[in-house]
Coordinates of C-alpha atoms and ligand atoms in Angstrom, one line a residue:
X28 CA -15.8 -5.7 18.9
X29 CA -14.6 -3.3 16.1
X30 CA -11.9 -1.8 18.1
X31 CA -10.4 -5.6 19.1
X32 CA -7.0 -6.2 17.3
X33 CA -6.4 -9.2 15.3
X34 CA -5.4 -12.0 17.6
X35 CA -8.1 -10.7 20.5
X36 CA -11.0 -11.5 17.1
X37 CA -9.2 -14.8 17.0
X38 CA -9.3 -15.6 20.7
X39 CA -13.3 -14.2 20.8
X40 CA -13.9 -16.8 17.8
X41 CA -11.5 -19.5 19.2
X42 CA -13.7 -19.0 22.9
X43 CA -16.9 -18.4 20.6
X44 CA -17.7 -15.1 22.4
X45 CA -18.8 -14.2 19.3
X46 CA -19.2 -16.0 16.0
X47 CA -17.5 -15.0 12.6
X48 CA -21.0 -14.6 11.3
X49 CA -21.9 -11.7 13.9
X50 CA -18.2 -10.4 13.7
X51 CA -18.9 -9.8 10.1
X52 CA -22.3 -8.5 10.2
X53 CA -20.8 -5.9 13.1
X54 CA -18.4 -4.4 10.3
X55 CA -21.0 -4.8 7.5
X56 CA -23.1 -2.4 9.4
X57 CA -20.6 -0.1 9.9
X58 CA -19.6 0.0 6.3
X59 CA -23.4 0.5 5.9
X60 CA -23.2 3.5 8.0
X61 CA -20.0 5.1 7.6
X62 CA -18.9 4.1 3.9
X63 CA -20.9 6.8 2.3
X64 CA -18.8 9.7 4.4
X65 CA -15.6 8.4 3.5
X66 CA -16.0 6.3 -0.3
X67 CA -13.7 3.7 0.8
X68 CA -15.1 0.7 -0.5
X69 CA -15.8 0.6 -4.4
X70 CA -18.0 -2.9 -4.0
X71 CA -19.4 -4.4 -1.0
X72 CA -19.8 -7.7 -1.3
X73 CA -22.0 -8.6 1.3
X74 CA -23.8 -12.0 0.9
X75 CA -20.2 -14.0 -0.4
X76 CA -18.8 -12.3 3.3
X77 CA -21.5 -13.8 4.9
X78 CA -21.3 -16.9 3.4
X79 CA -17.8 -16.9 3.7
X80 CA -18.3 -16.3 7.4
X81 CA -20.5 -19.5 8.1
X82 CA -17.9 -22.0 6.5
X83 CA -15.0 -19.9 8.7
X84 CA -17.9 -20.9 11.8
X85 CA -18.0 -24.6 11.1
X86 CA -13.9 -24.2 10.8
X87 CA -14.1 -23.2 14.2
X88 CA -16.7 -25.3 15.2
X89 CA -14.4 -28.4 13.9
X90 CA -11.2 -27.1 15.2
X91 CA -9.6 -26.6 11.8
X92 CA -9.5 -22.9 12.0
X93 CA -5.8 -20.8 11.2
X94 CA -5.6 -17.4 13.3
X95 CA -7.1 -15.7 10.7
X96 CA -10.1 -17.9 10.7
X97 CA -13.3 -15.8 10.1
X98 CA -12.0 -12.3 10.3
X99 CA -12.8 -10.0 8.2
X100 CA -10.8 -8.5 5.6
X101 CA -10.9 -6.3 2.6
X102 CA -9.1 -6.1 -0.3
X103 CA -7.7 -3.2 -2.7
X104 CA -9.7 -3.0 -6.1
X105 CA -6.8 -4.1 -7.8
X106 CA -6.2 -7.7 -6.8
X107 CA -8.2 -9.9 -8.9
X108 CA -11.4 -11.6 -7.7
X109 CA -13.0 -14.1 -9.0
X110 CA -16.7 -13.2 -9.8
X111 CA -16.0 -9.9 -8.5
X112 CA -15.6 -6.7 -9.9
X113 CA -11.8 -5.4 -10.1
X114 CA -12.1 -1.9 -11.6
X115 CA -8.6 -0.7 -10.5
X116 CA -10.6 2.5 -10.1
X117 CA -10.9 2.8 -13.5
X118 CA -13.6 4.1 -15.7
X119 CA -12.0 1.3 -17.9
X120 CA -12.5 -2.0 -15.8
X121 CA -15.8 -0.7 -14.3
X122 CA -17.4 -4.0 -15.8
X123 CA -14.4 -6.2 -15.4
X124 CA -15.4 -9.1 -13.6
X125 CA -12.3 -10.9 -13.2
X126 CA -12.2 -15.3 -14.0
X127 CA -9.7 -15.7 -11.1
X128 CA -8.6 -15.1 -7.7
X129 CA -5.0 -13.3 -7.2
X130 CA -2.2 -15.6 -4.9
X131 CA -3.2 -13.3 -1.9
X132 CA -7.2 -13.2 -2.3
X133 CA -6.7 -17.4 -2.5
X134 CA -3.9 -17.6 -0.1
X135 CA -6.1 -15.4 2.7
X136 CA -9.3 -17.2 2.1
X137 CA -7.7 -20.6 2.0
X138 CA -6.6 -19.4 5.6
X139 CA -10.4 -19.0 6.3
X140 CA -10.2 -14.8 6.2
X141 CA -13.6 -13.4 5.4
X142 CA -13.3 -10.6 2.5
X143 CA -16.1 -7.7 2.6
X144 CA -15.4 -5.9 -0.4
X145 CA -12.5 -4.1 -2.3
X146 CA -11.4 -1.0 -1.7
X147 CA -11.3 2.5 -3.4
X148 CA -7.5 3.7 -5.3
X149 CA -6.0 5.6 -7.5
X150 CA -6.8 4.8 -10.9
X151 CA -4.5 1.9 -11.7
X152 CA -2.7 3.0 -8.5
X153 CA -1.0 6.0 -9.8
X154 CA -1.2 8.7 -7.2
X155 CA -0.7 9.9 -3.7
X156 CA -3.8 11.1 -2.9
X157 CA -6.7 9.0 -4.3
X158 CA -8.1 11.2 -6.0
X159 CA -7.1 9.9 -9.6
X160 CA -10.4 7.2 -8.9
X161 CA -12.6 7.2 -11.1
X162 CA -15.2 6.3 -8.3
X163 CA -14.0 9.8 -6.7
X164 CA -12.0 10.3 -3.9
X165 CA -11.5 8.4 -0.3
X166 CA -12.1 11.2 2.9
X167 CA -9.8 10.9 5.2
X168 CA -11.3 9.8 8.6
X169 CA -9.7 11.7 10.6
X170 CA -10.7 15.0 8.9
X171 CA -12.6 15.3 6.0
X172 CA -11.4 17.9 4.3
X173 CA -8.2 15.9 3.8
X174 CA -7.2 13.5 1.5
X175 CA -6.7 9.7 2.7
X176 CA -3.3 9.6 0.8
X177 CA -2.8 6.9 -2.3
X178 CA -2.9 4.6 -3.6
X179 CA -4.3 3.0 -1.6
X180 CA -6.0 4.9 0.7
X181 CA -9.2 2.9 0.6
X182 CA -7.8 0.7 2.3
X183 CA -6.2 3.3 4.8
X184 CA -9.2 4.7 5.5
X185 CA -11.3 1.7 5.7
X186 CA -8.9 0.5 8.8
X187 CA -8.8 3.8 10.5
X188 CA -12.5 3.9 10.4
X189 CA -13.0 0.4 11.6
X190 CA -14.5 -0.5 8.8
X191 CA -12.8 -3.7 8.6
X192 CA -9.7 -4.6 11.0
X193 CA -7.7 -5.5 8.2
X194 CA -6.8 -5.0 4.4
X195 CA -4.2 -5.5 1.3
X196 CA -2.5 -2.9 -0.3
X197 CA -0.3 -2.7 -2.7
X198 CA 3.1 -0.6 -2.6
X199 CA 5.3 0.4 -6.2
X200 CA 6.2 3.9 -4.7
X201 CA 4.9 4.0 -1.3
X202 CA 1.3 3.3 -2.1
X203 CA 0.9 1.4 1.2
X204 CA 3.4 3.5 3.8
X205 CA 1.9 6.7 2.3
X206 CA -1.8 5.9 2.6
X207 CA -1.3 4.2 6.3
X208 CA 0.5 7.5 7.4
X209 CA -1.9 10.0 6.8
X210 CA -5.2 7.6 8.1
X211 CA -2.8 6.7 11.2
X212 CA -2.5 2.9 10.8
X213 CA 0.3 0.4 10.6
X214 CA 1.2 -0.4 6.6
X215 CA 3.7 -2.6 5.7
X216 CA 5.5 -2.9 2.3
X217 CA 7.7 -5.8 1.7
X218 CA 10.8 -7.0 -0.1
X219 CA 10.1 -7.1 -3.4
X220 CA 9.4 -11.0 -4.7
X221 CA 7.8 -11.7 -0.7
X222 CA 4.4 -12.0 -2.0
X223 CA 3.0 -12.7 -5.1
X224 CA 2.4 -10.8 -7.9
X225 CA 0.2 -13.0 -9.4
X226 CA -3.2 -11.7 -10.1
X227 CA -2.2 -8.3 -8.8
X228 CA -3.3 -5.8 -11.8
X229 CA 0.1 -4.5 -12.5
X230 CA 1.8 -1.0 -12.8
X231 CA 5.1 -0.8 -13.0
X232 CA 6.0 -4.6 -12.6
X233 CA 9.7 -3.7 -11.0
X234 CA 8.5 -2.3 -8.2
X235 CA 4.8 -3.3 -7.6
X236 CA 4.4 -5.5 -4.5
X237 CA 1.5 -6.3 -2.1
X238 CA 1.5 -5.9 1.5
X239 CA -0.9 -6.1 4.8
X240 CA -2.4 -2.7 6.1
X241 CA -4.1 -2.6 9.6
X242 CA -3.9 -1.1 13.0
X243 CA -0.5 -2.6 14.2
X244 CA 2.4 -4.3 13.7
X245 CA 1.0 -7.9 15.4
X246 CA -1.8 -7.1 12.9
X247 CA 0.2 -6.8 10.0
X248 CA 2.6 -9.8 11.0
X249 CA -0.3 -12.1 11.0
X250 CA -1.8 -11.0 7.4
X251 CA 1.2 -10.8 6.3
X252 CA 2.2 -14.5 7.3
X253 CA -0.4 -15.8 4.9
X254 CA 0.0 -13.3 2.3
X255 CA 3.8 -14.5 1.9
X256 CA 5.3 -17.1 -0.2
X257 CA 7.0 -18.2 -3.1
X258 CA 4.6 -18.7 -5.7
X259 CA 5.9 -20.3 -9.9
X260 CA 3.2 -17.9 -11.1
X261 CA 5.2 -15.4 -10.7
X262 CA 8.3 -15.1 -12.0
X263 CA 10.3 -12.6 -9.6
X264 CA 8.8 -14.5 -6.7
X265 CA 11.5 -15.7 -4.2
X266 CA 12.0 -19.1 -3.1
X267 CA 12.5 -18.6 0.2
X268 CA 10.8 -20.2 3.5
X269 CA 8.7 -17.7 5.4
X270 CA 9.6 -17.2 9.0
X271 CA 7.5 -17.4 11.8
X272 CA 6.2 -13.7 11.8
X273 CA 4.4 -14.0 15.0
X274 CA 7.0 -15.2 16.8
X275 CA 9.6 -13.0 16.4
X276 CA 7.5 -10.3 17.9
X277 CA 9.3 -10.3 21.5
X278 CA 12.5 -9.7 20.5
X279 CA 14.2 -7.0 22.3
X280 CA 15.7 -3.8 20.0
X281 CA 18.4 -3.3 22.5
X282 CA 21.9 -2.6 21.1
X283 CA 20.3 -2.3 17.2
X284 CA 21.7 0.5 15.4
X285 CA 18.9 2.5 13.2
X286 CA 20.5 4.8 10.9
X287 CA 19.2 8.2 10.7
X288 CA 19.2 9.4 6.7
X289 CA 20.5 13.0 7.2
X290 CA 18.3 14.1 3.7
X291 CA 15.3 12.6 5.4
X292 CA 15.4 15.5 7.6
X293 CA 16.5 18.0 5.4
X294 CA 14.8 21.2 4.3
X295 CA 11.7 19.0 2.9
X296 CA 10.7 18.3 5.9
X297 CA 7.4 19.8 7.6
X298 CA 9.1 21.3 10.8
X299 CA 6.5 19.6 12.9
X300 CA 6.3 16.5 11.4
X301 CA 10.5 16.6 12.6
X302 CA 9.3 17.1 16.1
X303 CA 7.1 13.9 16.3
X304 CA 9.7 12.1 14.2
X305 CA 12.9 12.7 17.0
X306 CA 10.1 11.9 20.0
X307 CA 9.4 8.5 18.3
X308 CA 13.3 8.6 17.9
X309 CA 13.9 9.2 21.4
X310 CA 11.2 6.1 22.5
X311 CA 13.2 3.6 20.0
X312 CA 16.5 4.8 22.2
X313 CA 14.8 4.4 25.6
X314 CA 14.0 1.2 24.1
X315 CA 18.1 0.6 24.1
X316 CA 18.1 1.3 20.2
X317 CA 21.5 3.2 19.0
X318 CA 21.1 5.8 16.3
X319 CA 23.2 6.8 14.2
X320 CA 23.9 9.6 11.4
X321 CA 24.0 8.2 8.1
X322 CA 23.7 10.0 4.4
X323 CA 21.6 8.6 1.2
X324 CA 23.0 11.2 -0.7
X325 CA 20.6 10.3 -3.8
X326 CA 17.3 10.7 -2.3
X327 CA 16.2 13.4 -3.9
X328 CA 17.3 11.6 -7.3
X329 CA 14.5 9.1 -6.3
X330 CA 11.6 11.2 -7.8
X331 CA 12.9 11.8 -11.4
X332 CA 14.1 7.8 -11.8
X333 CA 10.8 6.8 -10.1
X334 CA 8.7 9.3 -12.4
X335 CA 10.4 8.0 -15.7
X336 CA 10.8 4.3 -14.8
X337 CA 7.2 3.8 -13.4
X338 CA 5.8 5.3 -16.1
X339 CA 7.9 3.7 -19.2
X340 CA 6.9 0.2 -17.4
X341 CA 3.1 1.3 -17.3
X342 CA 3.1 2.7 -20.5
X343 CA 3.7 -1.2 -21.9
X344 CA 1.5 -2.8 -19.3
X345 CA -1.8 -0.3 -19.6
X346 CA -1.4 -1.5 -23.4
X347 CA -3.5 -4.4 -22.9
X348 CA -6.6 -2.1 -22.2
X349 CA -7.2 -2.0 -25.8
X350 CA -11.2 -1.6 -25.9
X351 CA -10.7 -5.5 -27.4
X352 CA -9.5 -8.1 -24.4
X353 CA -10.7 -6.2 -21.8
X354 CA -13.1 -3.4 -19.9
X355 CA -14.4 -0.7 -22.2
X356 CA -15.4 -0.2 -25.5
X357 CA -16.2 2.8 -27.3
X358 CA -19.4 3.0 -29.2
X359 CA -19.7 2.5 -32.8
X360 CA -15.5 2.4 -34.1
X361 CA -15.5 3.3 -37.6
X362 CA -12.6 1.1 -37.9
X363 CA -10.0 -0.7 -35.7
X364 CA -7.7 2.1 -35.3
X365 CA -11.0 4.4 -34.4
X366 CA -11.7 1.8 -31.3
X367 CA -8.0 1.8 -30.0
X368 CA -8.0 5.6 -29.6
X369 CA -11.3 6.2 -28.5
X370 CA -11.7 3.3 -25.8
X371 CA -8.5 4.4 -24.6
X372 CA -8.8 7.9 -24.6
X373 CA -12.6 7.9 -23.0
X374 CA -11.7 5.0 -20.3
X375 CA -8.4 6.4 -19.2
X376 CA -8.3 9.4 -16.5
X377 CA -5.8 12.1 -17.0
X378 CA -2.9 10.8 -14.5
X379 CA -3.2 7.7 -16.1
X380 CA -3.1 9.2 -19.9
X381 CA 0.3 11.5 -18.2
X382 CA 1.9 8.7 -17.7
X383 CA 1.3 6.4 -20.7
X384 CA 2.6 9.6 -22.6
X385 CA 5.5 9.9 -20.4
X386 CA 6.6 6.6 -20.5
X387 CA 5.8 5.9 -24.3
X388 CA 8.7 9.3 -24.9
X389 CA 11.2 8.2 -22.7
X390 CA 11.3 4.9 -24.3
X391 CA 11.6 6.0 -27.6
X392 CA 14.3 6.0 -29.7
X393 CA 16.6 8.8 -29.5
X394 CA 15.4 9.6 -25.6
X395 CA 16.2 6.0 -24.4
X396 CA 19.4 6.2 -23.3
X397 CA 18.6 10.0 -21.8
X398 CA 15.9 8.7 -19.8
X399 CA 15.0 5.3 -19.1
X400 CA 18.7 4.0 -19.5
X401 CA 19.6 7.3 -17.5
X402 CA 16.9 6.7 -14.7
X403 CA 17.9 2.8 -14.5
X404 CA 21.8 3.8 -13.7
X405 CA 20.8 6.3 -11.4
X406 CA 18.0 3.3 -9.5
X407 CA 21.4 1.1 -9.5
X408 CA 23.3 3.8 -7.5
X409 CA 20.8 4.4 -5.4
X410 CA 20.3 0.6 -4.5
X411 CA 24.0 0.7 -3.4
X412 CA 23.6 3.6 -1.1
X413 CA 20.8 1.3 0.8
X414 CA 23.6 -1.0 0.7
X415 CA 26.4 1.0 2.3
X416 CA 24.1 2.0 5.3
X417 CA 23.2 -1.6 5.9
X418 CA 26.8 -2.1 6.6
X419 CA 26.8 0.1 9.4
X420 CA 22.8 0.2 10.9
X421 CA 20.3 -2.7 11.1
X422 CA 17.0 0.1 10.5
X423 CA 16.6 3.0 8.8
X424 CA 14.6 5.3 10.5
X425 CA 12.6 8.5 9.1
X426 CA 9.3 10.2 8.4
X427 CA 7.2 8.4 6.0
X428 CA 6.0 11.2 4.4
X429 CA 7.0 15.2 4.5
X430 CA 4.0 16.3 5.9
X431 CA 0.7 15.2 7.0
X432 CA -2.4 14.6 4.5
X433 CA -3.0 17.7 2.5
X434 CA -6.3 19.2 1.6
X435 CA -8.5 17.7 -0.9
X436 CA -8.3 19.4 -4.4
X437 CA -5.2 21.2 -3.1
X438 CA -2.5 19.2 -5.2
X439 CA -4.4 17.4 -8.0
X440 CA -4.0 20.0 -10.8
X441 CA 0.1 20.2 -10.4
X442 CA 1.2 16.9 -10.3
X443 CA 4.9 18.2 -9.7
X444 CA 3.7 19.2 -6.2
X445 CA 2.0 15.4 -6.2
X446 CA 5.2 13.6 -6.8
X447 CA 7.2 16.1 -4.3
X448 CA 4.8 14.4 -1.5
X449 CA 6.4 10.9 -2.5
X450 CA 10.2 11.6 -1.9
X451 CA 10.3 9.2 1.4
X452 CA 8.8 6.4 0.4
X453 CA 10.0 6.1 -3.7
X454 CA 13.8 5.0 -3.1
X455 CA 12.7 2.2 -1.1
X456 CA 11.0 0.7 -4.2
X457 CA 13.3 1.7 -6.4
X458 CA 15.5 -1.0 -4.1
X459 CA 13.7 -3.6 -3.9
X460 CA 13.8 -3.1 0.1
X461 CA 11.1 -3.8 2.8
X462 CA 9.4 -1.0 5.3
X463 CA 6.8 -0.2 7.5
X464 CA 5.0 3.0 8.5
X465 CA 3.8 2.9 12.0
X466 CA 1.4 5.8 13.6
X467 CA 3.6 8.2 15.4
X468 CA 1.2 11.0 16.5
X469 CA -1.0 14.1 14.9
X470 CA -0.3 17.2 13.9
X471 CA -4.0 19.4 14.3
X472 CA -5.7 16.0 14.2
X473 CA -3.4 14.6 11.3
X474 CA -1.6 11.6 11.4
X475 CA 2.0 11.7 10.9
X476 CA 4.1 8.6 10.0
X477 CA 7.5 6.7 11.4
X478 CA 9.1 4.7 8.6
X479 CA 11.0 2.4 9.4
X480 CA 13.5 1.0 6.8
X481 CA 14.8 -3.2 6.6
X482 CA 17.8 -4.7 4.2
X483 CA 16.6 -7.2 2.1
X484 CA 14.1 -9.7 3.3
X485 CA 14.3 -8.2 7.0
X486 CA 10.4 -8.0 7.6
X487 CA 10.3 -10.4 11.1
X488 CA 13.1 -7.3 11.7
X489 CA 11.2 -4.6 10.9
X490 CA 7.7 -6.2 12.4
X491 CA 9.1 -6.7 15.6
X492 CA 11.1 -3.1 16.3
X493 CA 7.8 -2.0 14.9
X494 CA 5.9 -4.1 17.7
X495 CA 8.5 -3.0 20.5
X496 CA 7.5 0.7 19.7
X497 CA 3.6 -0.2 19.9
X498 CA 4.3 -2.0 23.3
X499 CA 5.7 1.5 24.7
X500 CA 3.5 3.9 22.6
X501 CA -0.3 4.3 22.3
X502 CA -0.3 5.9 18.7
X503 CA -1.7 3.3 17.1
X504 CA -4.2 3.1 19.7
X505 CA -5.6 6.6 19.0
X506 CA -8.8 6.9 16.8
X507 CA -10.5 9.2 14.6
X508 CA -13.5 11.1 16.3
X509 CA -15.5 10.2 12.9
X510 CA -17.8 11.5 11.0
Ligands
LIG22 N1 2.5 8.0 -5.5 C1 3.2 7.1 -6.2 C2 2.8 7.1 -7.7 O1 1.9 7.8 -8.0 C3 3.2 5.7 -5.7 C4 2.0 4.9 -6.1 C5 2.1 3.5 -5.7 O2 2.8 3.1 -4.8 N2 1.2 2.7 -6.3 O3 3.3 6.4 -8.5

């Protein structure tokens, strides 16, 4: 049962070879059993999933079930949850209980999806390895010395595992591709304004987006049909219908053009990860794909705009954790300006305090125009590169990331090394575009990731060539040996 994909869960329910109730118990046991190898799941939350699971039964039982209808899901620690704790893996929400449900929680429990938990991050999602958690950090399932990538590699891991089939992530510089990569499942990150910020603890609000993470592309297309939508809570949200995922699945890739970024496989590149990149190439072209050499000359100008931008924007939103409105309080303040700096400097972890400082300096006056202004032109140029390619390929095709997952504790005390990791997945963001990472083999039992790139709003794109590689490759099928 664990191993079954999506739509074969919806069948069983639909054909009641199984209920939702003894689906849910099956993963509850295994979260049980495996959980405490791999710290993927910061709350469990087990008698909501089971209730949760009986109303998705009657669904079924009355014919009113979606095909999400009593499958269980979980969802990163920083989507709010009603009556639920959202810690953000922070040391500062660790007794947030949040009043109300984010658009996606709602909008995947409306369509009858049961949620077992949330899932372990970075703190505040700032990081590429998950170790920045103040709940410690996620194993990697596949090998436990490594890290499960971030920020949300609870998530990852939890899907590799099969610890749920399903989960959300969220994606401001590659915090879903990254993660999904290196635990060897399908993650996808969408345009940004496709889904709902709304209740979705924010980073850097520019770039933050939600997305689906699971074992394939079908997989992804179905949670990501429900997760979609324009929503008036939100004020970058687009109004604009939401095609029929699902169906656009079949669609042949013969005669597209994907477009082959010549500084994705430049010197950064892990010489092995290059060899399981041009096989996964090479299956796309017996597929009838064309490729074609194209050049984003600013990749590399991704990392310093990301690293200022991010920051400046967090710096103004991690101002609200104050020790007053929300989360943690420091003991005994002498006075108000005593509470400020000590809730914040004893809740905030070290990444998180980096940034906040980084972001508060290149906002100031006098470095404004050096940095943030600078970082903003450069995001701008960048955008337009995207641009120029999309006049002459329909994909973008590359590694996701420029090696496989590192070692734990090997990268946490130099974050310049941490932010190196990120130069794949960053300009994507910084565009606004939509992408996918799919599974495209191991190197010494690590996952390695195919990224493949979409112009605005070109997810059913992306889902389906995605899909056609699945349907000819059994990457996605493989599994770690576990723990
Ligand atoms: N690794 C990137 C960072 O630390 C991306 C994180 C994310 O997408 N949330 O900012």
């Amino acid at each position: 049962m664990l191993d079954l994909s999506l739509t074969q869960m919806a069948q069983g329910l639909a054909e009641r070879k199984f209920s939702s109730v003894e689906l849910t118990q099956a993963f509850l046991q295994r979260i049980q059993i495996v959980n405490p190898q791999l710290n993927a799941f910061i709350t469990i939350t087990e008698s909501q999933a089971l209730d949760a699971a009986k109303a998705a039964d009657s669904q079924l039982e009355k014919g009113t079930a979606t095909p999400l209808t009593g499958i269980p899901i979980a969802h990163k620690d920083l989507f709010c949850t009603e009556g639920v704790k959202t810690s953000c893996g922070s040391k500062m929400l660790d007794n947030f209980i949040a009043p109300y449900d984010a658009a996606i929680v709602t909008n995947l429990a409306e369509a009858g999806a049961v949620s077992l938990g949330k899932t372990n991050l970075d703190e505040f999602a700032m990081g590429s390895s998950n170790e920045s958690s103040f709940y410690g950090a996620v194993k990697n399932p596949w090998d436990t010395q490594a890290v499960a990538g971030g920020s949300s590699g609870g998530s990852a891991a939890a899907v590799a595992a099969r610890l749920v089939p399903a989960a959300t992530g969220s994606d401001t510089g590659g915090s879903i591709r990254q993660p999904a990569a290196f635990c060897g499942i399908t993650g996808l990150k969408p345009t940004y304004g496709r889904v709902s910020r709304w209740g979705m603890v924010a980073y850097a609000s520019s770039m933050d987006q939600a997305g689906p993470m699971a074992r394939s592309a079908e997989d992804c297309a179905l949670m990501l049909q429900h997760m979609a939508g324009f929503d008036a809570r939100d004020s970058t949200s687009i109004e604009q219908a939401v095609p029929d995922y699902l169906s656009q699945l079949g669609n042949s890739i013969q005669g597209m053009t994907f477009g082959l970024p010549k500084e994705y496989f430049a010197e950064d590149l892990n010489p092995q990860m290059a060899e399981r990149i041009q096989a996964a190439i090479k299956e796309l072209e017996k597929l009838g794909a064309k490729v074609k050499a194209i050049s984003l000359p600013l990749t590399r100008m991704a990392i310093p705009a990301y690293y200022v931008i991010t920051p400046a924007e967090a710096s103004s939103n991690l101002s609200r954790f104050d020790g007053v409105r929300y989360g943690y309080r420091c003991e005994d303040p002498k006075d108000l300006e005593d509470l400020y700096k000590r809730s914040r400097s004893e809740a905030f972890g070290h990444e998180v305090k980096r940034r906040i400082l980084i972001g508060t300096y290149a906002l100031s006056e006098g470095f404004y125009d050096a940095y943030y202004n600078k970082a903003q032109q450069i995001r701008r140029l960048l955008a337009e590169d995207f641009q120029k390619a999309f006049q002459q390929v329909d994909l973008i095709v590359a590694p996701t990331t420029p090696n496989p997952a590192f070692d734990l504790g090997s990268k946490i005390t130099d974050p310049i090394q941490m932010y190196l990791e990120d130069i794949y997945t960053l300009g994507v963001n910084l565009a606004g575009l939509p992408a996918i990472s799919v599974p495209a083999g191991q190197i010494n039992n690590r996952p390695v990731g195919l990224q493949l790139i979409g112009n605005h709003f070109g997810e059913s794109q992306l889902l389906n060539a995605a899909h056609q590689f699945q349907q000819v490759t059994d990457h996605h099928l493989q599994k770690p040996a576990l723990v």
